[in-house]
Tab-separated table of C-alpha atoms in Angstrom:
chain	number	residue	atom	x	y	z
A	1	MET	CA	104.110	79.198	100.062
A	2	SER	CA	102.956	77.612	96.836
A	3	THR	CA	100.678	79.755	94.737
A	4	GLU	CA	98.634	79.231	91.649
A	5	GLY	CA	99.663	81.348	88.684
A	6	PRO	CA	97.210	83.014	86.335
A	7	THR	CA	95.223	80.280	84.643
A	8	PRO	CA	94.994	80.823	80.913
A	9	LYS	CA	92.196	79.033	79.078
A	10	LYS	CA	92.946	75.357	78.770
A	11	MET	CA	93.095	73.665	75.440
A	12	LYS	CA	92.988	70.081	74.378
A	13	LYS	CA	96.737	69.668	74.194
A	14	ILE	CA	98.293	68.383	71.051
A	15	ASP	CA	100.843	65.775	72.160
A	16	GLU	CA	104.441	66.563	73.079
A	17	SER	CA	105.792	65.958	69.600
A	18	GLY	CA	103.412	68.530	68.199
A	19	ASP	CA	101.344	65.967	66.305
A	20	LEU	CA	97.595	65.850	66.332
A	21	GLU	CA	97.599	62.104	66.734
A	22	GLU	CA	94.664	61.817	69.032
A	23	SER	CA	92.221	63.492	66.732
A	24	ARG	CA	90.717	62.432	63.430
A	25	ASP	CA	92.868	61.664	60.439
A	26	PHE	CA	93.193	64.897	58.537
A	27	ASP	CA	94.723	65.362	55.126
A	28	ALA	CA	98.261	66.715	55.152
A	29	GLU	CA	97.200	70.268	54.377
A	30	THR	CA	94.614	70.448	57.162
A	31	GLN	CA	97.062	68.807	59.546
A	32	LYS	CA	99.608	71.506	58.756
A	33	ALA	CA	97.018	74.273	59.197
A	34	LEU	CA	95.966	72.860	62.568
A	35	GLU	CA	99.565	72.856	63.732
A	36	GLU	CA	99.906	76.457	62.636
A	37	ILE	CA	96.749	77.377	64.566
A	38	ASP	CA	98.208	75.643	67.598
A	39	GLY	CA	101.348	77.743	67.163
A	40	CYS	CA	99.229	80.927	67.171
A	41	GLN	CA	97.421	79.731	70.288
A	42	ASN	CA	100.724	79.260	72.073
A	43	GLU	CA	101.736	82.812	71.215
A	44	ILE	CA	98.371	84.102	72.445
A	45	ASP	CA	98.669	82.078	75.665
A	46	ALA	CA	102.131	83.470	76.304
A	47	LEU	CA	100.789	87.016	75.847
A	48	ASN	CA	97.913	86.288	78.226
A	49	GLU	CA	100.372	85.187	80.851
A	50	LYS	CA	102.515	88.279	80.366
A	51	ALA	CA	99.406	90.481	80.637
A	52	SER	CA	98.468	88.858	83.965
A	53	GLU	CA	101.970	89.401	85.270
A	54	GLU	CA	101.953	93.073	84.294
A	55	ILE	CA	98.561	93.668	85.867
A	56	LEU	CA	99.799	92.047	89.056
A	57	LYS	CA	102.807	94.387	89.037
A	58	VAL	CA	100.517	97.409	88.695
A	59	GLU	CA	98.442	96.174	91.627
A	60	GLN	CA	101.558	95.613	93.718
A	61	LYS	CA	102.890	99.059	92.830
A	62	TYR	CA	99.665	100.741	93.921
A	63	ASN	CA	99.466	98.673	97.085
A	64	LYS	CA	102.871	100.138	97.937
A	65	LEU	CA	101.812	103.669	96.980
A	66	ARG	CA	98.627	103.459	99.051
A	67	LYS	CA	100.430	102.077	102.095
A	68	PRO	CA	101.770	105.369	103.538
A	69	PHE	CA	98.285	106.887	103.329
A	70	PHE	CA	96.773	103.930	105.155
A	71	GLU	CA	99.500	104.245	107.784
A	72	LYS	CA	98.969	107.981	108.146
A	73	ARG	CA	95.229	107.361	108.390
A	74	ASN	CA	95.793	104.815	111.154
A	75	GLU	CA	97.865	107.328	113.123
A	76	ILE	CA	95.131	109.962	112.867
A	77	ILE	CA	92.416	107.476	113.763
A	78	LYS	CA	94.212	106.751	117.049
A	79	LYS	CA	93.371	110.316	118.132
A	80	ILE	CA	89.639	109.621	117.885
A	81	PRO	CA	88.279	107.714	120.874
A	82	ASN	CA	86.300	104.604	119.975
A	83	PHE	CA	86.722	105.111	116.253
A	84	TRP	CA	86.890	101.424	115.364
A	85	VAL	CA	84.234	100.139	117.722
A	86	THR	CA	81.906	102.831	116.382
A	87	ALA	CA	82.663	101.942	112.770
A	88	PHE	CA	82.221	98.219	113.548
A	89	ALA	CA	78.959	98.825	115.391
A	90	ASN	CA	77.637	100.900	112.488
A	91	HIS	CA	78.592	98.406	109.808
A	92	PRO	CA	75.613	96.281	108.730
A	93	GLN	CA	77.426	92.935	108.521
A	94	VAL	CA	80.103	93.427	111.180
A	95	SER	CA	77.658	94.771	113.776
A	96	ALA	CA	75.517	91.662	113.328
A	97	LEU	CA	78.447	89.752	114.793
A	98	LEU	CA	78.918	91.850	117.937
A	99	ASP	CA	77.642	90.575	121.235
A	100	GLU	CA	77.156	93.333	123.832
A	101	GLU	CA	80.110	92.345	125.985
A	102	GLU	CA	82.284	91.912	122.912
A	103	GLU	CA	81.415	95.450	121.898
A	104	GLU	CA	82.622	96.583	125.337
A	105	CYS	CA	85.857	94.743	124.696
A	106	LEU	CA	86.300	96.356	121.264
A	107	HIS	CA	86.373	99.781	122.951
A	108	TYR	CA	90.009	98.876	123.632
A	109	MET	CA	90.769	98.368	119.956
A	110	THR	CA	93.143	101.107	118.833
A	111	GLN	CA	94.067	100.101	115.334
A	112	LEU	CA	93.026	97.942	112.417
A	113	GLU	CA	95.424	96.804	109.724
A	114	VAL	CA	94.757	94.834	106.576
A	115	GLU	CA	97.761	93.550	104.663
A	116	GLU	CA	97.602	91.701	101.381
A	117	PHE	CA	100.511	89.343	100.855
A	118	GLU	CA	103.149	90.635	98.450
A	119	ASP	CA	101.854	88.570	95.525
A	120	ILE	CA	98.214	89.553	96.343
A	121	LYS	CA	96.712	86.260	95.150
A	122	SER	CA	98.071	84.132	97.959
A	123	GLY	CA	96.269	85.714	100.896
A	124	TYR	CA	96.021	88.465	103.463
A	125	ARG	CA	96.021	89.170	107.174
A	126	ILE	CA	93.845	91.336	109.397
A	127	LYS	CA	95.418	92.750	112.549
A	128	PHE	CA	93.389	94.075	115.463
A	129	HIS	CA	95.532	96.164	117.835
A	130	PHE	CA	94.405	96.615	121.431
A	131	SER	CA	95.431	98.834	124.330
A	132	LYS	CA	95.874	97.363	127.814
A	133	ASN	CA	92.506	95.865	128.712
A	134	PRO	CA	90.824	93.637	131.265
A	135	TYR	CA	89.969	90.911	128.705
A	136	PHE	CA	93.282	89.560	127.388
A	137	SER	CA	96.986	90.261	127.476
A	138	ASN	CA	97.682	90.246	123.708
A	139	ASP	CA	98.561	93.544	122.041
A	140	VAL	CA	97.574	92.338	118.597
A	141	LEU	CA	95.114	89.717	117.429
A	142	THR	CA	95.802	88.556	113.877
A	143	LYS	CA	93.635	86.473	111.592
A	144	GLU	CA	95.562	85.342	108.553
A	145	PHE	CA	94.368	83.762	105.290
A	146	HIS	CA	96.458	81.553	103.024
A	147	LEU	CA	94.451	81.172	99.854
A	148	GLY	CA	97.070	80.512	97.187
A	149	THR	CA	96.804	76.730	97.242
A	150	SER	CA	94.045	74.273	96.439
A	151	ASP	CA	93.739	73.773	100.211
A	152	PRO	CA	93.050	77.258	101.641
A	153	LYS	CA	93.767	77.741	105.331
A	154	SER	CA	93.295	80.446	107.939
A	155	GLU	CA	94.887	80.807	111.342
A	156	SER	CA	94.550	83.246	114.197
A	157	THR	CA	96.439	84.401	117.271
A	158	LYS	CA	95.869	82.340	120.396
A	159	ILE	CA	94.158	84.750	122.797
A	160	SER	CA	95.512	84.878	126.373
A	161	TRP	CA	92.277	85.537	128.200
A	162	SER	CA	92.302	87.004	131.712
A	163	ALA	CA	90.654	84.915	134.417
A	164	ASP	CA	86.860	84.840	134.018
A	165	MET	CA	87.037	87.116	130.996
A	166	ASN	CA	87.095	84.512	128.229
A	167	LEU	CA	84.585	85.785	125.667
A	168	VAL	CA	84.939	82.689	123.497
A	169	LYS	CA	83.872	80.564	126.432
A	170	SER	CA	80.850	82.753	127.088
A	171	ALA	CA	79.953	82.683	123.384
A	172	ARG	CA	80.156	78.872	123.468
A	173	SER	CA	77.871	78.710	126.479
A	174	ARG	CA	75.405	81.044	124.757
A	175	GLN	CA	75.629	78.672	121.820
A	176	GLU	CA	74.842	75.690	124.033
A	177	LYS	CA	71.866	77.434	125.581
A	178	MET	CA	70.566	78.322	122.143
A	179	LYS	CA	70.809	74.712	120.995
A	180	GLN	CA	68.679	73.616	123.913
A	181	GLY	CA	66.232	76.500	123.687
A	182	ARG	CA	63.736	77.613	121.130
A	183	LYS	CA	66.297	79.469	119.039
A	184	ARG	CA	67.801	76.271	117.679
A	185	GLY	CA	69.447	76.724	114.287
A	186	LEU	CA	70.164	80.391	114.810
A	187	ASP	CA	73.820	81.379	114.856
A	188	VAL	CA	75.062	82.932	118.059
A	189	LYS	CA	76.453	86.458	117.630
A	190	SER	CA	80.143	86.431	118.340
A	191	PHE	CA	83.084	88.348	116.997
A	192	PHE	CA	85.511	86.061	118.813
A	193	LEU	CA	83.925	82.843	117.539
A	194	TRP	CA	84.364	84.282	114.055
A	195	PHE	CA	87.971	85.149	114.907
A	196	GLU	CA	88.669	81.532	115.848
A	197	ASP	CA	86.620	79.974	113.069
A	198	HIS	CA	88.718	78.369	110.323
A	199	GLU	CA	86.151	76.130	108.731
A	200	ASP	CA	85.919	77.707	105.270
A	201	PRO	CA	88.725	80.260	104.852
A	202	SER	CA	87.993	80.951	101.188
A	203	GLN	CA	84.399	81.891	102.063
A	204	ASP	CA	84.969	84.030	105.159
A	205	ASP	CA	82.398	86.756	104.451
A	206	ILE	CA	83.212	88.821	107.531
A	207	ALA	CA	86.926	88.847	106.762
A	208	GLU	CA	86.168	89.900	103.207
A	209	VAL	CA	83.854	92.665	104.334
A	210	ILE	CA	86.548	93.970	106.683
A	211	LYS	CA	89.163	93.788	103.922
A	212	ASP	CA	87.148	95.092	100.988
A	213	ASP	CA	84.616	97.428	102.576
A	214	MET	CA	85.623	98.517	106.080
A	215	TRP	CA	89.335	98.924	105.475
A	216	PRO	CA	89.146	100.887	102.191
A	217	ASN	CA	86.911	103.504	103.819
A	218	PRO	CA	86.016	103.248	107.513
A	219	LEU	CA	85.073	106.925	107.809
A	220	GLN	CA	81.707	106.308	106.165
A	221	TYR	CA	80.850	103.837	108.946
A	222	PHE	CA	82.168	106.044	111.722
A	223	LEU	CA	80.098	108.945	110.426
A	224	VAL	CA	76.428	108.129	110.551
A	225	PRO	CA	73.400	110.418	110.801
A	226	ASP	CA	72.775	111.644	114.379
A	227	ILE	CA	69.517	109.814	114.706
A	228	GLU	CA	71.097	106.411	114.234
A	229	VAL	CA	73.931	107.131	116.600
A	230	GLU	CA	71.648	108.167	119.416
A	231	ASN	CA	70.287	104.639	119.571
A	232	GLY	CA	73.703	103.186	118.902
A	233	VAL	CA	77.026	102.686	120.510
A	234	GLU	CA	77.470	106.197	121.888
A	235	GLU	CA	74.882	105.698	124.606
A	236	GLU	CA	76.551	102.648	125.971
A	237	GLU	CA	79.729	104.420	126.921
A	238	GLU	CA	80.244	105.425	130.505
B	1	MET	CA	79.902	106.993	73.345
B	2	SER	CA	79.654	107.784	77.000
B	3	THR	CA	81.339	105.336	79.298
B	4	GLU	CA	81.463	104.772	83.004
B	5	GLY	CA	84.869	105.191	84.562
B	6	PRO	CA	86.210	102.945	87.281
B	7	THR	CA	83.987	103.324	90.325
B	8	PRO	CA	86.006	103.718	93.478
B	9	LYS	CA	84.268	102.958	96.768
B	10	LYS	CA	81.780	105.648	97.630
B	11	MET	CA	81.958	107.557	100.867
B	12	LYS	CA	79.522	109.727	102.718
B	13	LYS	CA	80.826	112.983	101.304
B	14	ILE	CA	81.823	115.716	103.628
B	15	ASP	CA	80.299	118.898	102.206
B	16	GLU	CA	82.005	121.098	99.628
B	17	SER	CA	83.579	123.392	102.187
B	18	GLY	CA	85.286	120.405	103.773
B	19	ASP	CA	83.261	120.648	106.985
B	20	LEU	CA	81.620	117.682	108.614
B	21	GLU	CA	78.448	119.647	109.262
B	22	GLU	CA	76.037	116.859	108.605
B	23	SER	CA	77.398	114.594	111.284
B	24	ARG	CA	77.415	114.849	115.047
B	25	ASP	CA	79.015	117.773	116.816
B	26	PHE	CA	82.572	116.756	117.479
B	27	ASP	CA	85.090	118.599	119.600
B	28	ALA	CA	87.591	120.674	117.632
B	29	GLU	CA	90.347	118.065	117.856
B	30	THR	CA	88.182	115.203	116.609
B	31	GLN	CA	86.782	117.430	113.888
B	32	LYS	CA	90.314	118.184	112.720
B	33	ALA	CA	91.279	114.505	112.812
B	34	LEU	CA	88.206	113.568	110.762
B	35	GLU	CA	89.128	116.128	108.143
B	36	GLU	CA	92.636	114.720	107.996
B	37	ILE	CA	91.228	111.214	107.544
B	38	ASP	CA	89.073	112.523	104.737
B	39	GLY	CA	92.196	113.997	103.154
B	40	CYS	CA	93.894	110.580	103.295
B	41	GLN	CA	90.821	108.981	101.748
B	42	ASN	CA	90.964	111.400	98.854
B	43	GLU	CA	94.594	110.493	98.210
B	44	ILE	CA	93.710	106.793	98.367
B	45	ASP	CA	90.767	107.299	95.987
B	46	ALA	CA	92.995	109.126	93.523
B	47	LEU	CA	95.489	106.250	93.633
B	48	ASN	CA	92.672	103.737	93.070
B	49	GLU	CA	91.619	105.621	89.997
B	50	LYS	CA	95.159	105.783	88.658
B	51	ALA	CA	95.561	102.041	89.268
B	52	SER	CA	92.402	101.312	87.246
B	53	GLU	CA	93.661	103.481	84.412
B	54	GLU	CA	97.028	101.723	84.329
B	55	ILE	CA	95.434	98.298	84.354
B	56	LEU	CA	93.222	99.359	81.477
B	57	LYS	CA	96.303	100.491	79.542
B	58	VAL	CA	97.954	97.107	80.092
B	59	GLU	CA	94.811	95.382	78.821
B	60	GLN	CA	94.697	97.645	75.779
B	61	LYS	CA	98.366	97.043	75.068
B	62	TYR	CA	97.939	93.281	75.147
B	63	ASN	CA	94.798	93.451	73.041
B	64	LYS	CA	96.953	95.156	70.403
B	65	LEU	CA	99.769	92.631	70.803
B	66	ARG	CA	97.397	89.682	70.521
B	67	LYS	CA	95.631	91.080	67.455
B	68	PRO	CA	98.146	89.997	64.761
B	69	PHE	CA	98.033	86.440	66.127
B	70	PHE	CA	94.258	86.382	66.001
B	71	GLU	CA	94.423	87.714	62.443
B	72	LYS	CA	97.007	85.154	61.414
B	73	ARG	CA	94.907	82.445	63.044
B	74	ASN	CA	91.859	83.585	61.086
B	75	GLU	CA	93.801	83.356	57.827
B	76	ILE	CA	94.925	79.802	58.598
B	77	ILE	CA	91.439	78.769	59.688
B	78	LYS	CA	90.117	79.746	56.249
B	79	LYS	CA	92.139	76.862	54.793
B	80	ILE	CA	90.194	74.326	56.844
B	81	PRO	CA	86.784	73.522	55.393
B	82	ASN	CA	83.903	73.862	57.869
B	83	PHE	CA	86.158	74.883	60.735
B	84	TRP	CA	83.687	77.246	62.362
B	85	VAL	CA	80.527	75.226	61.873
B	86	THR	CA	82.357	72.238	63.374
B	87	ALA	CA	83.580	74.259	66.348
B	88	PHE	CA	80.090	75.724	66.849
B	89	ALA	CA	78.431	72.319	66.574
B	90	ASN	CA	80.867	70.882	69.122
B	91	HIS	CA	80.483	73.693	71.637
B	92	PRO	CA	78.093	72.743	74.443
B	93	GLN	CA	76.258	76.074	74.664
B	94	VAL	CA	76.508	77.258	71.066
B	95	SER	CA	75.433	73.913	69.600
B	96	ALA	CA	72.318	74.006	71.774
B	97	LEU	CA	71.297	77.009	69.681
B	98	LEU	CA	71.728	75.427	66.245
B	99	ASP	CA	68.721	74.249	64.339
B	100	GLU	CA	69.526	71.679	61.635
B	101	GLU	CA	68.935	74.026	58.708
B	102	GLU	CA	70.863	76.805	60.461
B	103	GLU	CA	73.778	74.449	60.800
B	104	GLU	CA	73.604	73.900	57.033
B	105	CYS	CA	73.719	77.660	56.587
B	106	LEU	CA	76.744	78.016	58.894
B	107	HIS	CA	78.737	75.785	56.547
B	108	TYR	CA	79.166	78.990	54.549
B	109	MET	CA	80.711	80.819	57.476
B	110	THR	CA	84.367	81.522	56.651
B	111	GLN	CA	85.528	83.691	59.477
B	112	LEU	CA	84.688	84.793	63.001
B	113	GLU	CA	85.969	88.027	64.505
B	114	VAL	CA	85.548	89.370	68.026
B	115	GLU	CA	86.606	92.964	68.622
B	116	GLU	CA	86.537	94.673	71.982
B	117	PHE	CA	86.065	98.425	71.730
B	118	GLU	CA	89.243	100.429	72.256
B	119	ASP	CA	88.390	101.281	75.868
B	120	ILE	CA	87.339	97.640	76.539
B	121	LYS	CA	84.665	98.560	79.094
B	122	SER	CA	82.235	100.062	76.632
B	123	GLY	CA	81.457	97.013	74.528
B	124	TYR	CA	82.411	94.634	71.742
B	125	ARG	CA	81.286	93.309	68.388
B	126	ILE	CA	81.130	89.826	66.915
B	127	LYS	CA	81.460	89.503	63.149
B	128	PHE	CA	80.379	86.406	61.242
B	129	HIS	CA	81.823	86.375	57.709
B	130	PHE	CA	80.118	84.306	55.036
B	131	SER	CA	80.985	83.171	51.528
B	132	LYS	CA	78.394	83.428	48.734
B	133	ASN	CA	75.462	81.327	49.868
B	134	PRO	CA	71.843	80.514	49.013
B	135	TYR	CA	70.490	82.001	52.282
B	136	PHE	CA	71.328	85.718	52.262
B	137	SER	CA	73.329	88.271	50.341
B	138	ASN	CA	75.303	89.808	53.257
B	139	ASP	CA	79.043	89.129	53.438
B	140	VAL	CA	79.250	89.902	57.121
B	141	LEU	CA	76.709	89.645	59.922
B	142	THR	CA	77.671	91.749	62.934
B	143	LYS	CA	76.187	91.747	66.408
B	144	GLU	CA	77.432	94.688	68.429
B	145	PHE	CA	77.152	95.417	72.153
B	146	HIS	CA	77.251	98.883	73.718
B	147	LEU	CA	77.571	98.304	77.429
B	148	GLY	CA	79.292	101.445	78.680
B	149	THR	CA	76.140	103.268	79.737
B	150	SER	CA	73.462	102.612	82.302
B	151	ASP	CA	71.229	101.681	79.349
B	152	PRO	CA	73.088	98.865	77.549
B	153	LYS	CA	72.085	98.210	73.959
B	154	SER	CA	72.873	95.703	71.245
B	155	GLU	CA	72.271	95.886	67.528
B	156	SER	CA	72.779	93.557	64.604
B	157	THR	CA	73.065	93.643	60.829
B	158	LYS	CA	69.778	93.504	58.952
B	159	ILE	CA	69.932	90.223	57.062
B	160	SER	CA	68.952	90.307	53.373
B	161	TRP	CA	67.362	86.878	53.072
B	162	SER	CA	66.944	85.216	49.703
B	163	ALA	CA	63.386	84.333	48.663
B	164	ASP	CA	62.016	81.444	50.731
B	165	MET	CA	65.278	81.124	52.649
B	166	ASN	CA	64.465	83.293	55.655
B	167	LEU	CA	65.640	81.256	58.657
B	168	VAL	CA	64.294	83.787	61.158
B	169	LYS	CA	60.850	83.327	59.667
B	170	SER	CA	61.096	79.558	59.913
B	171	ALA	CA	62.362	79.834	63.501
B	172	ARG	CA	59.366	82.038	64.316
B	173	SER	CA	56.973	79.531	62.809
B	174	ARG	CA	58.626	76.720	64.798
B	175	GLN	CA	58.162	78.956	67.824
B	176	GLU	CA	54.459	79.360	67.058
B	177	LYS	CA	53.996	75.626	66.632
B	178	MET	CA	55.735	75.000	69.925
B	179	LYS	CA	53.463	77.433	71.732
B	180	GLN	CA	50.423	75.561	70.475
B	181	GLY	CA	51.871	72.114	71.036
B	182	ARG	CA	52.980	70.184	74.060
B	183	LYS	CA	56.421	71.757	74.204
B	184	ARG	CA	55.044	75.055	75.525
B	185	GLY	CA	57.574	76.974	77.562
B	186	LEU	CA	60.567	75.452	75.843
B	187	ASP	CA	62.761	77.840	73.884
B	188	VAL	CA	63.042	77.175	70.213
B	189	LYS	CA	66.593	76.470	69.002
B	190	SER	CA	67.709	79.264	66.739
B	191	PHE	CA	71.011	80.903	66.082
B	192	PHE	CA	69.335	83.624	64.021
B	193	LEU	CA	66.711	84.432	66.666
B	194	TRP	CA	69.619	84.896	69.066
B	195	PHE	CA	71.359	87.096	66.487
B	196	GLU	CA	68.325	89.379	66.300
B	197	ASP	CA	67.538	89.295	70.012
B	198	HIS	CA	68.328	92.559	71.827
B	199	GLU	CA	66.244	92.129	74.932
B	200	ASP	CA	68.973	91.984	77.585
B	201	PRO	CA	72.317	92.930	75.997
B	202	SER	CA	74.235	92.934	79.271
B	203	GLN	CA	73.156	89.316	79.908
B	204	ASP	CA	73.699	87.812	76.459
B	205	ASP	CA	75.156	84.445	77.509
B	206	ILE	CA	75.734	83.178	73.982
B	207	ALA	CA	77.580	86.333	72.936
B	208	GLU	CA	79.739	86.066	76.051
B	209	VAL	CA	80.504	82.424	75.423
B	210	ILE	CA	81.546	83.268	71.848
B	211	LYS	CA	83.706	86.168	73.071
B	212	ASP	CA	85.258	84.598	76.162
B	213	ASP	CA	85.376	80.902	75.343
B	214	MET	CA	85.057	80.195	71.625
B	215	TRP	CA	87.157	83.098	70.349
B	216	PRO	CA	90.125	82.706	72.745
B	217	ASN	CA	90.578	79.080	71.695
B	218	PRO	CA	88.329	77.569	69.010
B	219	LEU	CA	90.751	74.726	68.224
B	220	GLN	CA	89.660	72.803	71.301
B	221	TYR	CA	86.096	72.744	69.941
B	222	PHE	CA	87.123	71.881	66.405
B	223	LEU	CA	89.179	68.971	67.717
B	224	VAL	CA	86.988	66.431	69.440
B	225	PRO	CA	87.462	62.719	69.976
B	226	ASP	CA	86.544	60.619	66.919
B	227	ILE	CA	83.612	58.943	68.554
B	228	GLU	CA	81.726	62.176	69.089
B	229	VAL	CA	82.402	63.425	65.595
B	230	GLU	CA	81.026	60.317	63.943
B	231	ASN	CA	77.603	61.161	65.272
B	232	GLY	CA	78.143	64.839	64.706
B	233	VAL	CA	78.429	67.360	61.961
B	234	GLU	CA	80.779	65.407	59.703
B	235	GLU	CA	78.128	62.916	58.664
B	236	GLU	CA	75.752	65.585	57.512
B	237	GLU	CA	77.995	66.906	54.785
B	238	GLU	CA	77.371	65.802	51.231
């Protein structure tokens, strides 16, 4: 995968030979001084690049150090029924995406994982693990972002829907109805349409919210004051 | 100076005793799991804080390593007449601030310095060094930003203007004229009004442009294609 390195400030480059040919005619002394300044700039640029590399190494080191705690947390979370669907349904932006039937489906979600790629800058993937369920046969649904190039891309697992259980199809038909009805222009709520949407991978707000807000601390969204929960997801369970 | 540390993601805090009293009544097993998750979160938070500290240390280290090159660069720049006024006059944002007479005054500027405070987050200062000049008696004019608190402040050197040379006064009178004339609502161009302006220190665009764009690489603004310079500052010199 090609990635973009740290981008130090650009400068009007003095030509290969080190002359300042393209600029005004300077006297010899000024010309010499300008070349010396350019030399300083090159040293500064090299230090900037080294600083970026070291910071990246620190970030990578701490990603590794955090990993076992995220894994341990995931194991504990599995013991709590409906942890993720509750956290999703309580999250302001994520809940706005959840259609009622989709929320039913997410009751089968057992685990969330967010992995930054090794070099951090080039992208990340979000994995949704599911137990055996009536909706699809996949164990894991992954949405993956490749952002390291000038042409960012995302891709996601092809979902093997069970007969008559295709929630993307039903979201599309809701979408069609909306277009014909009075709610034209409104976006249809759908987690699975988001999952399959790859239009603007570098601006995927929901993915970013899951990565930067939900994943770092889901407990705050699982734990909400009683009063909110009573009107929330808890009631809908059988 | 009090400073704000890195702010890790906040979580709905479980009370001091470690109980989850404020949330719903959970069965004993879930309660235990939630406390274990909270324990993981605390470990993750501690790692986040350590990561921020290490990154800060890297930044401080490279600030120190870059410093001698910036100092050397400043010494070389002194050999080039009108380096800074030329760079200022060629910079899109900074030049927009320069009144004609102010530009004359900046011909006496010999040195620019930008210093981040040791802990980086808490602020920075910009120093404008001047040679003996007909406008004021100060050698150095400093504008300093203290941004580490919830109440950011800036301050600047009191300028000892020579008789009838006060450029702040003339900027103010231009301002008055503008208010009465047809150009109402337009900001008056003035480097020295900016220098004395402390209204919104955390949003001082000009200071940030000097710190983050001019200071890292002034050569690119000193060196401009001939055609632009011919209509620019060079012609105005005697």
